Tab-separated table of C-alpha atoms in Angstrom:
chain	number	residue	atom	x	y	z
A	1	UNK	CA	-0.020	0.015	0.040
A	2	UNK	CA	1.328	3.476	-0.894
A	3	UNK	CA	2.064	6.091	1.580
A	4	UNK	CA	-0.805	8.270	0.276
A	5	UNK	CA	-3.224	5.349	0.642
A	6	UNK	CA	-1.966	4.798	4.199
A	7	UNK	CA	-2.627	8.532	4.958
A	8	UNK	CA	-6.118	8.185	3.515
A	9	UNK	CA	-6.839	5.183	5.827
A	10	UNK	CA	-5.420	7.071	8.882
A	11	UNK	CA	-7.580	10.137	8.074
A	12	UNK	CA	-10.610	7.882	7.680
A	13	UNK	CA	-9.975	6.209	11.023
A	14	UNK	CA	-9.440	9.521	13.002
A	15	UNK	CA	-12.215	11.398	11.260
A	16	UNK	CA	-14.741	8.496	11.581
A	17	UNK	CA	-14.034	7.872	15.277
A	18	UNK	CA	-14.279	11.607	16.082
A	19	UNK	CA	-17.434	11.852	14.124
A	20	UNK	CA	-19.140	8.918	15.915
A	21	UNK	CA	-18.316	10.540	19.276
A	22	UNK	CA	-19.496	13.957	18.258
A	23	UNK	CA	-22.635	12.750	16.568
A	24	UNK	CA	-23.668	10.244	19.217
A	25	UNK	CA	-26.352	12.576	20.745
A	26	UNK	CA	-27.840	13.031	17.200
A	27	UNK	CA	-27.765	9.258	16.739
A	28	UNK	CA	-29.846	8.703	19.792
A	29	UNK	CA	-32.306	11.527	18.792
A	30	UNK	CA	-32.831	10.057	15.259
A	31	UNK	CA	-33.300	6.568	16.650
A	32	UNK	CA	-35.888	7.738	19.066
A	33	UNK	CA	-37.710	9.757	16.287
A	34	UNK	CA	-37.835	6.747	14.119
A	35	UNK	CA	-39.134	4.469	16.957
A	36	UNK	CA	-41.831	7.072	17.778
A	37	UNK	CA	-43.019	7.647	14.177
A	38	UNK	CA	-42.682	4.253	12.401
A	39	UNK	CA	-41.461	1.651	14.981
A	40	UNK	CA	-38.709	-0.833	14.515
A	41	UNK	CA	-36.204	-1.463	12.898
A	42	UNK	CA	-34.321	1.787	13.390
A	43	UNK	CA	-31.569	0.852	10.946
A	44	UNK	CA	-31.888	-0.386	7.237
A	45	UNK	CA	-29.274	-3.149	6.453
A	46	UNK	CA	-28.448	-4.213	2.946
A	47	UNK	CA	-25.820	-6.231	1.365
A	48	UNK	CA	-23.401	-4.470	-0.775
A	49	UNK	CA	-19.976	-5.025	-2.613
A	50	UNK	CA	-16.804	-3.323	-1.407
A	51	UNK	CA	-13.266	-3.263	-2.939
A	52	UNK	CA	-12.625	-6.137	-5.297
A	53	UNK	CA	-16.194	-7.317	-4.800
A	54	UNK	CA	-15.916	-8.023	-1.031
A	55	UNK	CA	-19.342	-8.297	0.306
A	56	UNK	CA	-20.328	-6.449	3.545
A	57	UNK	CA	-23.364	-5.190	5.350
A	58	UNK	CA	-24.195	-1.485	4.850
A	59	UNK	CA	-26.136	0.601	7.435
A	60	UNK	CA	-28.418	3.574	7.119
A	61	UNK	CA	-31.192	4.978	9.313
A	62	UNK	CA	-34.526	3.560	7.981
A	63	UNK	CA	-36.304	6.137	5.974
A	64	UNK	CA	-38.782	3.912	4.305
A	65	UNK	CA	-41.808	1.756	5.423
A	66	UNK	CA	-40.907	-1.709	6.835
A	67	UNK	CA	-41.884	-3.525	3.789
A	68	UNK	CA	-40.132	-1.247	1.284
A	69	UNK	CA	-38.108	-3.966	-0.377
A	70	UNK	CA	-41.156	-6.069	-1.095
A	71	UNK	CA	-42.860	-3.060	-2.604
A	72	UNK	CA	-40.017	-2.292	-5.029
A	73	UNK	CA	-41.068	-4.960	-7.536
A	74	UNK	CA	-44.377	-3.087	-8.074
A	75	UNK	CA	-42.538	0.207	-8.588
A	76	UNK	CA	-39.847	-0.905	-11.203
A	77	UNK	CA	-41.819	0.634	-13.988
A	78	UNK	CA	-41.343	4.008	-12.345
A	79	UNK	CA	-37.500	3.942	-12.106
A	80	UNK	CA	-36.146	7.206	-13.243
A	81	UNK	CA	-32.535	5.958	-13.431
A	82	UNK	CA	-31.341	4.564	-16.661
A	83	UNK	CA	-29.191	1.479	-15.599
A	84	UNK	CA	-28.868	-0.750	-12.586
A	85	UNK	CA	-29.576	1.669	-9.885
A	86	UNK	CA	-33.174	2.282	-8.783
A	87	UNK	CA	-34.346	5.871	-8.074
A	88	UNK	CA	-37.840	7.407	-7.850
A	89	UNK	CA	-38.487	11.051	-6.976
A	90	UNK	CA	-41.047	11.373	-4.314
A	91	UNK	CA	-40.874	7.498	-3.671
A	92	UNK	CA	-44.181	6.439	-2.013
A	93	UNK	CA	-42.279	4.099	0.348
A	94	UNK	CA	-40.420	6.971	2.121
A	95	UNK	CA	-41.831	8.017	5.435
A	96	UNK	CA	-42.345	11.830	6.444
A	97	UNK	CA	-39.349	11.648	8.703
A	98	UNK	CA	-37.386	9.701	6.130
A	99	UNK	CA	-37.942	12.344	3.567
A	100	UNK	CA	-36.339	15.019	5.766
A	101	UNK	CA	-33.397	12.777	6.625
A	102	UNK	CA	-32.872	11.973	2.964
A	103	UNK	CA	-33.003	15.578	1.910
A	104	UNK	CA	-29.869	16.430	4.020
A	105	UNK	CA	-28.298	12.853	3.665
A	106	UNK	CA	-28.711	12.389	7.440
A	107	UNK	CA	-29.828	8.836	6.811
A	108	UNK	CA	-26.343	7.987	5.643
A	109	UNK	CA	-24.605	8.931	8.924
A	110	UNK	CA	-24.467	5.270	10.250
A	111	UNK	CA	-22.241	4.548	7.391
A	112	UNK	CA	-19.500	6.239	9.388
A	113	UNK	CA	-19.317	2.839	11.222
A	114	UNK	CA	-18.464	1.129	7.935
A	115	UNK	CA	-15.626	3.775	7.498
A	116	UNK	CA	-14.244	2.920	10.859
A	117	UNK	CA	-14.282	-0.720	10.255
A	118	UNK	CA	-12.530	-0.200	6.829
A	119	UNK	CA	-15.378	-1.553	4.640
A	120	UNK	CA	-15.879	2.122	3.382
A	121	UNK	CA	-13.920	5.348	3.198
A	122	UNK	CA	-15.244	8.967	3.656
A	123	UNK	CA	-14.665	9.491	-0.051
A	124	UNK	CA	-15.184	6.856	-2.813
A	125	UNK	CA	-17.759	5.449	-5.190
A	126	UNK	CA	-21.029	4.367	-3.848
A	127	UNK	CA	-21.074	0.627	-2.986
A	128	UNK	CA	-23.441	-1.345	-5.279
A	129	UNK	CA	-25.629	-4.274	-4.238
A	130	UNK	CA	-25.076	-7.710	-5.800
A	131	UNK	CA	-28.217	-7.189	-7.919
A	132	UNK	CA	-26.932	-3.845	-9.146
A	133	UNK	CA	-23.475	-5.154	-9.921
A	134	UNK	CA	-24.780	-8.122	-11.967
A	135	UNK	CA	-26.218	-5.518	-14.361
A	136	UNK	CA	-23.057	-3.534	-14.721
A	137	UNK	CA	-21.539	-3.204	-18.115
A	138	UNK	CA	-17.871	-4.495	-18.138
A	139	UNK	CA	-16.233	-1.005	-18.065
A	140	UNK	CA	-18.431	-0.100	-15.056
A	141	UNK	CA	-17.041	-2.879	-12.906
A	142	UNK	CA	-13.854	-1.017	-12.284
A	143	UNK	CA	-15.852	1.038	-9.741
A	144	UNK	CA	-14.997	-1.800	-7.347
A	145	UNK	CA	-11.257	-1.368	-7.831
A	146	UNK	CA	-11.175	1.035	-4.856
A	147	UNK	CA	-12.843	1.206	-1.360
A	148	UNK	CA	-16.402	2.631	-1.708
A	149	UNK	CA	-17.213	5.728	0.123
A	150	UNK	CA	-19.936	7.865	1.682
A	151	UNK	CA	-19.406	10.917	-0.817
A	152	UNK	CA	-17.798	11.244	-4.176
A	153	UNK	CA	-17.989	13.310	-7.370
A	154	UNK	CA	-21.612	12.072	-7.970
A	155	UNK	CA	-22.632	13.401	-4.648
A	156	UNK	CA	-21.264	16.945	-5.318
A	157	UNK	CA	-22.367	17.136	-8.963
A	158	UNK	CA	-26.134	16.813	-8.559
A	159	UNK	CA	-26.672	13.469	-6.877
A	160	UNK	CA	-30.143	12.241	-7.944
A	161	UNK	CA	-30.395	14.987	-10.659
A	162	UNK	CA	-28.205	12.593	-12.630
A	163	UNK	CA	-30.631	10.109	-14.189
A	164	UNK	CA	-28.211	8.108	-16.413
A	165	UNK	CA	-26.231	5.520	-14.635
A	166	UNK	CA	-23.340	5.550	-17.135
A	167	UNK	CA	-22.891	9.275	-16.363
A	168	UNK	CA	-22.704	8.316	-12.664
A	169	UNK	CA	-20.216	5.575	-13.435
A	170	UNK	CA	-18.099	7.933	-15.509
A	171	UNK	CA	-17.787	10.357	-12.610
A	172	UNK	CA	-16.638	7.455	-10.365
A	173	UNK	CA	-13.999	6.436	-12.816
A	174	UNK	CA	-12.823	9.940	-13.242
A	175	UNK	CA	-12.375	9.994	-9.477
A	176	UNK	CA	-10.478	6.684	-9.581
A	177	UNK	CA	-8.230	7.835	-12.368
A	178	UNK	CA	-7.390	11.280	-10.728
A	179	UNK	CA	-7.347	10.252	-7.155
A	180	UNK	CA	-5.232	12.205	-4.739
A	181	UNK	CA	-5.564	13.221	-1.117
A	182	UNK	CA	-6.076	16.780	-2.356
A	183	UNK	CA	-9.043	15.525	-4.422
A	184	UNK	CA	-10.612	13.828	-1.481
A	185	UNK	CA	-10.307	17.091	0.633
A	186	UNK	CA	-11.929	19.010	-2.160
A	187	UNK	CA	-14.805	16.574	-2.509
A	188	UNK	CA	-15.325	16.578	1.218
A	189	UNK	CA	-15.425	20.457	1.316
A	190	UNK	CA	-17.963	20.532	-1.639
A	191	UNK	CA	-20.033	17.838	0.126
A	192	UNK	CA	-20.846	20.201	3.071
A	193	UNK	CA	-22.749	22.894	1.209
A	194	UNK	CA	-24.355	20.152	-0.971
A	195	UNK	CA	-25.712	18.345	2.055
A	196	UNK	CA	-26.719	21.585	3.861
A	197	UNK	CA	-28.691	22.737	0.864
A	198	UNK	CA	-30.200	19.447	0.125
A	199	UNK	CA	-29.250	19.879	-3.485
A	200	UNK	CA	-30.084	16.961	-5.754
A	201	UNK	CA	-31.752	14.928	-3.032
A	202	UNK	CA	-34.756	12.743	-3.692
């Protein structure tokens, strides 16, 4: 592993640990709100693929109704994303609280745990599910050559305003081909106003 990759991992470790400590009161508040408004489970778990196709369990705050995965089949015709990913604006499965959490990407905060464990990084391509990966074109599979992340070029360039999966994948490969610690910091800095404004959220 190169020195810059080691520094990236060290930054992920320190930053994720500090964020988990600082955000723990917020964690408890959101967990309580989810319990009060839609019951259990508080977290949504899904199986995704990490670097080199290594499977791991991803975590988010649950923002949809409990049977959301079962409802997905009946909504496939409304998918607004061209390609493997599934995106619907004003998804009927999303709860009122979930809509607020999603707008500001607050539902993704539990992924900080995955950064701490090394399954994810703060910056990197979004991890795909096995189902999504099975539909990737050959050139898109290179997304899995690096550790997936919580934010990347897609996040700061419109998020769900991008409706073509190939455009999304091209941004991920642009990140991979031009990666540097400086690029990571630039993306992190751009992520802050993007999240605060809720730009491109669904």
